[in-house]
Coordinates of N, CA and C in Angstrom, one line a residue:
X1 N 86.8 9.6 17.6 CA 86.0 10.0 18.8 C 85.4 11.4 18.5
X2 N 84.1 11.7 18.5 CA 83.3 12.6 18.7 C 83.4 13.5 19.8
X3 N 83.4 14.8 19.2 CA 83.7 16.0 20.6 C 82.5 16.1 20.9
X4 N 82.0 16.7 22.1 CA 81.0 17.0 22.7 C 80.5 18.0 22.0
X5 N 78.7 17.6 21.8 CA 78.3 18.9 21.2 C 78.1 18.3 19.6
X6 N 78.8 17.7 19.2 CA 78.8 17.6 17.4 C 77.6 16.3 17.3
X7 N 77.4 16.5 15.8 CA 76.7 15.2 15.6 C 77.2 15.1 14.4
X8 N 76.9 13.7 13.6 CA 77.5 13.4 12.2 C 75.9 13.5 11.7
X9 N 76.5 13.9 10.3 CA 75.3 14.5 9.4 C 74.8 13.3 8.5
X10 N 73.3 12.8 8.3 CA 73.3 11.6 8.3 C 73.2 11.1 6.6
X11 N 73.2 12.5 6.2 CA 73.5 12.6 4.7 C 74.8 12.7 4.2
X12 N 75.6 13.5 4.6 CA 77.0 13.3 4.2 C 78.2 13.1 5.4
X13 N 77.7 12.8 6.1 CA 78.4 11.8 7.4 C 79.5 12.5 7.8
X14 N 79.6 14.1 7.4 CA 80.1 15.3 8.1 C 79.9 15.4 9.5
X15 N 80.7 15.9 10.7 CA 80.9 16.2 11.9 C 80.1 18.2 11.8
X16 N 78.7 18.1 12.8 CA 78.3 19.6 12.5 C 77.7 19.4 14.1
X17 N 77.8 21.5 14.3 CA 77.4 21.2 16.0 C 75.9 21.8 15.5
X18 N 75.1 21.0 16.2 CA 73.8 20.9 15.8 C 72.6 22.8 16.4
X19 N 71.7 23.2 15.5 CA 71.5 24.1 16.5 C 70.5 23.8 17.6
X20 N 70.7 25.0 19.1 CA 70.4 24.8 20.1 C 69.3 24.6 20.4
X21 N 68.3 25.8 19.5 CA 67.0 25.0 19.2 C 66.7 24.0 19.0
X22 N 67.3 23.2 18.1 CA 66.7 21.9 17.2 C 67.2 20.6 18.2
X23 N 68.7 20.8 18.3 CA 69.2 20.1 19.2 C 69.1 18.5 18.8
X24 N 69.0 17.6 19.6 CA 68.9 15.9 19.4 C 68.5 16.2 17.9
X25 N 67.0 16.4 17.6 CA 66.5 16.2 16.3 C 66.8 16.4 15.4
X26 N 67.9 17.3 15.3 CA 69.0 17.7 14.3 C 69.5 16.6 13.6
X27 N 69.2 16.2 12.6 CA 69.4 15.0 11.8 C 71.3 15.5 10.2
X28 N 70.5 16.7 10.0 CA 71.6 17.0 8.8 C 72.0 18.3 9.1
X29 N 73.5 18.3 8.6 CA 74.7 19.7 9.0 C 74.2 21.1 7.9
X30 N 73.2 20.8 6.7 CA 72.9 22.1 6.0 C 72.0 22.1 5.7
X31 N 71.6 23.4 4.5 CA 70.5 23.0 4.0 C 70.3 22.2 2.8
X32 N 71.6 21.8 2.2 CA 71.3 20.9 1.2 C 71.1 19.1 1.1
X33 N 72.0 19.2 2.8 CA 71.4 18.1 3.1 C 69.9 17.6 3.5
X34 N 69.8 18.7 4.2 CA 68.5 18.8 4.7 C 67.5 18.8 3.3
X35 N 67.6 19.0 2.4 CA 67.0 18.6 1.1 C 66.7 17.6 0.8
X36 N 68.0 16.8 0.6 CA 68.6 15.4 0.0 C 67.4 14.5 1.1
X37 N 67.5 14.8 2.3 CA 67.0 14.3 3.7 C 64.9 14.0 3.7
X38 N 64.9 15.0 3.1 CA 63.4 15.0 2.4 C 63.1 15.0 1.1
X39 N 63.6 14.9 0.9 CA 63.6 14.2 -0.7 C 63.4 12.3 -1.0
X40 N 64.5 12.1 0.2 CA 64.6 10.6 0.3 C 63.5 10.1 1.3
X41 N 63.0 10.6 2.3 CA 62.1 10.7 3.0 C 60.7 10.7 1.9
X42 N 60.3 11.5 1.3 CA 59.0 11.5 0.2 C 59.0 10.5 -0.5
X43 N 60.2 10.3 -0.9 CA 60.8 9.0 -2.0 C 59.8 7.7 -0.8
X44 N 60.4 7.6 0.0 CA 59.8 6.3 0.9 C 58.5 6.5 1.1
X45 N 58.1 7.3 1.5 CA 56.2 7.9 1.7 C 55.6 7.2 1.1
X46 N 56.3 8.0 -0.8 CA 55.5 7.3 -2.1 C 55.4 5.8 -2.0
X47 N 56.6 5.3 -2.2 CA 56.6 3.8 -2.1 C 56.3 3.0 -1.1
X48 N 55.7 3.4 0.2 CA 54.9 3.1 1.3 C 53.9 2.5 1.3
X49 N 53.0 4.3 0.6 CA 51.5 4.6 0.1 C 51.2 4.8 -1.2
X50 N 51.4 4.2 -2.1 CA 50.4 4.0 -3.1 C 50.2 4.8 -3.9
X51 N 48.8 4.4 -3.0 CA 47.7 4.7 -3.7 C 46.9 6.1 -2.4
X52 N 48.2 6.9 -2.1 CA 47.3 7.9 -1.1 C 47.1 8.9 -2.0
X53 N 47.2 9.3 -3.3 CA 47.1 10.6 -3.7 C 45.9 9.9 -4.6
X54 N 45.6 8.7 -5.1 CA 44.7 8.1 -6.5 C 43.3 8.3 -5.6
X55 N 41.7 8.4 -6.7 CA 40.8 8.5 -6.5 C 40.3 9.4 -6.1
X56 N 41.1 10.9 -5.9 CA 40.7 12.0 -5.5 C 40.5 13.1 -6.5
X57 N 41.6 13.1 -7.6 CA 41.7 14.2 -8.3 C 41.0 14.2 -9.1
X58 N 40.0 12.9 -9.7 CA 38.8 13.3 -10.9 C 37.7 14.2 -10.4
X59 N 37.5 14.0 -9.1 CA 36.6 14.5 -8.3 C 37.1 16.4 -8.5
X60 N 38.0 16.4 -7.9 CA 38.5 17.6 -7.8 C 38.7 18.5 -8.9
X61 N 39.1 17.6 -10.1 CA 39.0 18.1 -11.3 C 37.4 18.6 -12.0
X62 N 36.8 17.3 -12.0 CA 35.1 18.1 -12.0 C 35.0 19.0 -11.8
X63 N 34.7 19.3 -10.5 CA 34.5 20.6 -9.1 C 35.1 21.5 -9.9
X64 N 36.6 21.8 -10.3 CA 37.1 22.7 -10.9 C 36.2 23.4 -12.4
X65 N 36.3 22.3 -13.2 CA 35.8 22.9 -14.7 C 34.4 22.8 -14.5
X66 N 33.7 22.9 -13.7 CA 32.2 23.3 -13.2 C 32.1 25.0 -12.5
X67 N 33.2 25.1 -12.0 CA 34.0 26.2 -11.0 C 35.1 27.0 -11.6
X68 N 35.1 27.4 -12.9 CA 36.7 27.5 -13.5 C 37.0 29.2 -13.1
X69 N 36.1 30.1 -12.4 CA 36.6 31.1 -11.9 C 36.7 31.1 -10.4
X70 N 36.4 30.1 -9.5 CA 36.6 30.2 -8.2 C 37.6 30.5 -7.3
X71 N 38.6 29.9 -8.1 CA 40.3 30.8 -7.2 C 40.7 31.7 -7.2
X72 N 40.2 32.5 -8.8 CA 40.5 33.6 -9.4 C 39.7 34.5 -8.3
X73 N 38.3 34.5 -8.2 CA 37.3 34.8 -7.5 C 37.8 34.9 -6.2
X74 N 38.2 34.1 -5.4 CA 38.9 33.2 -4.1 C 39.2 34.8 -3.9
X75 N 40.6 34.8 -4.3 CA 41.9 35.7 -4.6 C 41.5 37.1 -4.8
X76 N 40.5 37.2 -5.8 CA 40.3 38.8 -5.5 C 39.6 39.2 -4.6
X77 N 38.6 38.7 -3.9 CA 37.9 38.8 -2.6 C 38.9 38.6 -1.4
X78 N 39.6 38.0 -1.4 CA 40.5 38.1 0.2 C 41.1 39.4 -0.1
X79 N 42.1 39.7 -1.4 CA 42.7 40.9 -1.3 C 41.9 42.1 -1.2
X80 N 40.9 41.9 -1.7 CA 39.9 43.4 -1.5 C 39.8 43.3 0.1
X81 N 39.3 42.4 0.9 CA 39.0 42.6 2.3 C 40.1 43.0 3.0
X82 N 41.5 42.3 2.7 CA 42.9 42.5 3.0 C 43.0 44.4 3.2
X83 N 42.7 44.9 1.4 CA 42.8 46.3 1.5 C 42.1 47.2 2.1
X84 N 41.0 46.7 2.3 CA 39.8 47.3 3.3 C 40.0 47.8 4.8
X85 N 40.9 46.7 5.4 CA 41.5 46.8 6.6 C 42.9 47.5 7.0
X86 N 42.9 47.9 7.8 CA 43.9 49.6 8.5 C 45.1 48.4 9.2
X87 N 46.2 49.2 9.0 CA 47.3 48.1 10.3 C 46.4 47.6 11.5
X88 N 46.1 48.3 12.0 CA 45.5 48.2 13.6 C 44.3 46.8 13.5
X89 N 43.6 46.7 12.5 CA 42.6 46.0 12.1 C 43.4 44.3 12.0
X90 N 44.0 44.5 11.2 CA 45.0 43.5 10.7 C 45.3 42.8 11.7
X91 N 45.9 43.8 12.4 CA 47.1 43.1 13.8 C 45.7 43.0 14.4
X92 N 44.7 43.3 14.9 CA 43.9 42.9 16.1 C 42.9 41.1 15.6
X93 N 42.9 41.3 13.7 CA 42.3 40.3 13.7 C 43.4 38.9 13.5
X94 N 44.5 39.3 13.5 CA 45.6 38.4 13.8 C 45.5 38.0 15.5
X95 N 45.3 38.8 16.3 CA 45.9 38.3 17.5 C 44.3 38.1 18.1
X96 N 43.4 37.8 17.6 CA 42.1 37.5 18.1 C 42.1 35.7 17.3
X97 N 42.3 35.9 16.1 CA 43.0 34.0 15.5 C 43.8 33.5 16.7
X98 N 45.1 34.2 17.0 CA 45.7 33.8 18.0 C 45.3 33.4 19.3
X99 N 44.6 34.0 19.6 CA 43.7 33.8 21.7 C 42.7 32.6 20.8
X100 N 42.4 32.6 19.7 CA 41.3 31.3 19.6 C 42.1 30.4 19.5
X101 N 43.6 29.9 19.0 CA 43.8 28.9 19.2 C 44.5 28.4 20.1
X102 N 45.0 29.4 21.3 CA 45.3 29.5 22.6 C 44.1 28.8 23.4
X103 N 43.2 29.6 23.0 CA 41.5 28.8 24.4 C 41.8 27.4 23.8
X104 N 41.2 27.0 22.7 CA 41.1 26.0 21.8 C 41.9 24.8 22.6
X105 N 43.8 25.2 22.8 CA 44.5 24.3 22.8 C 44.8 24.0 24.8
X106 N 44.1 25.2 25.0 CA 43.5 25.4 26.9 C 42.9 23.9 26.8
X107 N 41.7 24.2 26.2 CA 40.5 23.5 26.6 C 40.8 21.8 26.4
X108 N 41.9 21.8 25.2 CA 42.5 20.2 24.9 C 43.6 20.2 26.3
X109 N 44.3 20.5 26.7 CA 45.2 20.3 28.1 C 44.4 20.2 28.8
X110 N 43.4 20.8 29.6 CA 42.5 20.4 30.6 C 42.0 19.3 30.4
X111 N 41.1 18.1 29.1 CA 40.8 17.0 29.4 C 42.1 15.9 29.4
X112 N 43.4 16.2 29.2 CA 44.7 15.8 29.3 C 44.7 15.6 31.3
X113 N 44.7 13.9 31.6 CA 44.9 13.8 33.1 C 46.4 14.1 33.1
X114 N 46.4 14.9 34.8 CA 47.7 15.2 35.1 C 48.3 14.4 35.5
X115 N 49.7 14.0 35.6 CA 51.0 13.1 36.3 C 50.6 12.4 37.9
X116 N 49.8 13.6 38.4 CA 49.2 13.3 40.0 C 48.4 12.3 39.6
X117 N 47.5 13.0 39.1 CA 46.2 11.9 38.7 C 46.3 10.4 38.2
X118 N 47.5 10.7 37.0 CA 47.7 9.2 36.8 C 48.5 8.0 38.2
X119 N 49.2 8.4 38.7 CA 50.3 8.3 39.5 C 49.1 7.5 40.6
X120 N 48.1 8.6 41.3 CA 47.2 8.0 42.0 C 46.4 6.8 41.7
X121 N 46.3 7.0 41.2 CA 45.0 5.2 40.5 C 46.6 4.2 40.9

């Protein structure tokens, strides 16, 4: 019999009290299970799907050896603009990303009908 609060670990079928954040969805007692747990999880994905990763990467590969300094390139241009910018700059263009995907995820709840709304029809 199971004490209140525990769950068994679905990898090594250990008794763990799950955390309060995670709670129900807490599937495994560590992190190594929690490894094993996605590991076997990917394993199934692959053998699912195929063929989800084929027909993309000749394309990609082209693009590259047509492009063979662009990441390089990528990489030194973000970090120059990175160094360009003061704390204050950083943190404001961080929390201005933030309010955009705040409006953003506003504007998707608003065409979301409410519980009243459905309830009435």
């Amino acid at each position: 019999m199971m004490m209140a609060g525990k769950k068994r670990c679905t990898c090594c079928g250990r008794l763990f009290v799950p955390d309060r954040r995670v709670g129900a969805r807490q599937k495994a007692c560590s992190t190594a299970c929690r490894k094993i747990r996605k590991d076997e999880s990917n394993k199934r994905f692959r053998r699912k799907n195929l063929d989800y990763w084929v027909g993309r990467y000749d394309v990609v590969r082209a693009w590259r050896q047509e492009h063979p300094d662009y990441q390089r390139a990528w990489r030194r241009k973000r970090k120059e603009q990175r160094q360009t910018l003061s704390t204050g700059e950083i943190q404001a263009e961080m929390f201005s990303k933030a309010l955009d995907a705040v409006q953003k995820n506003v504007l998707v709840l608003r065409e979301i009908p409410s519980r009243d709304a459905l309830s009435s029809d």
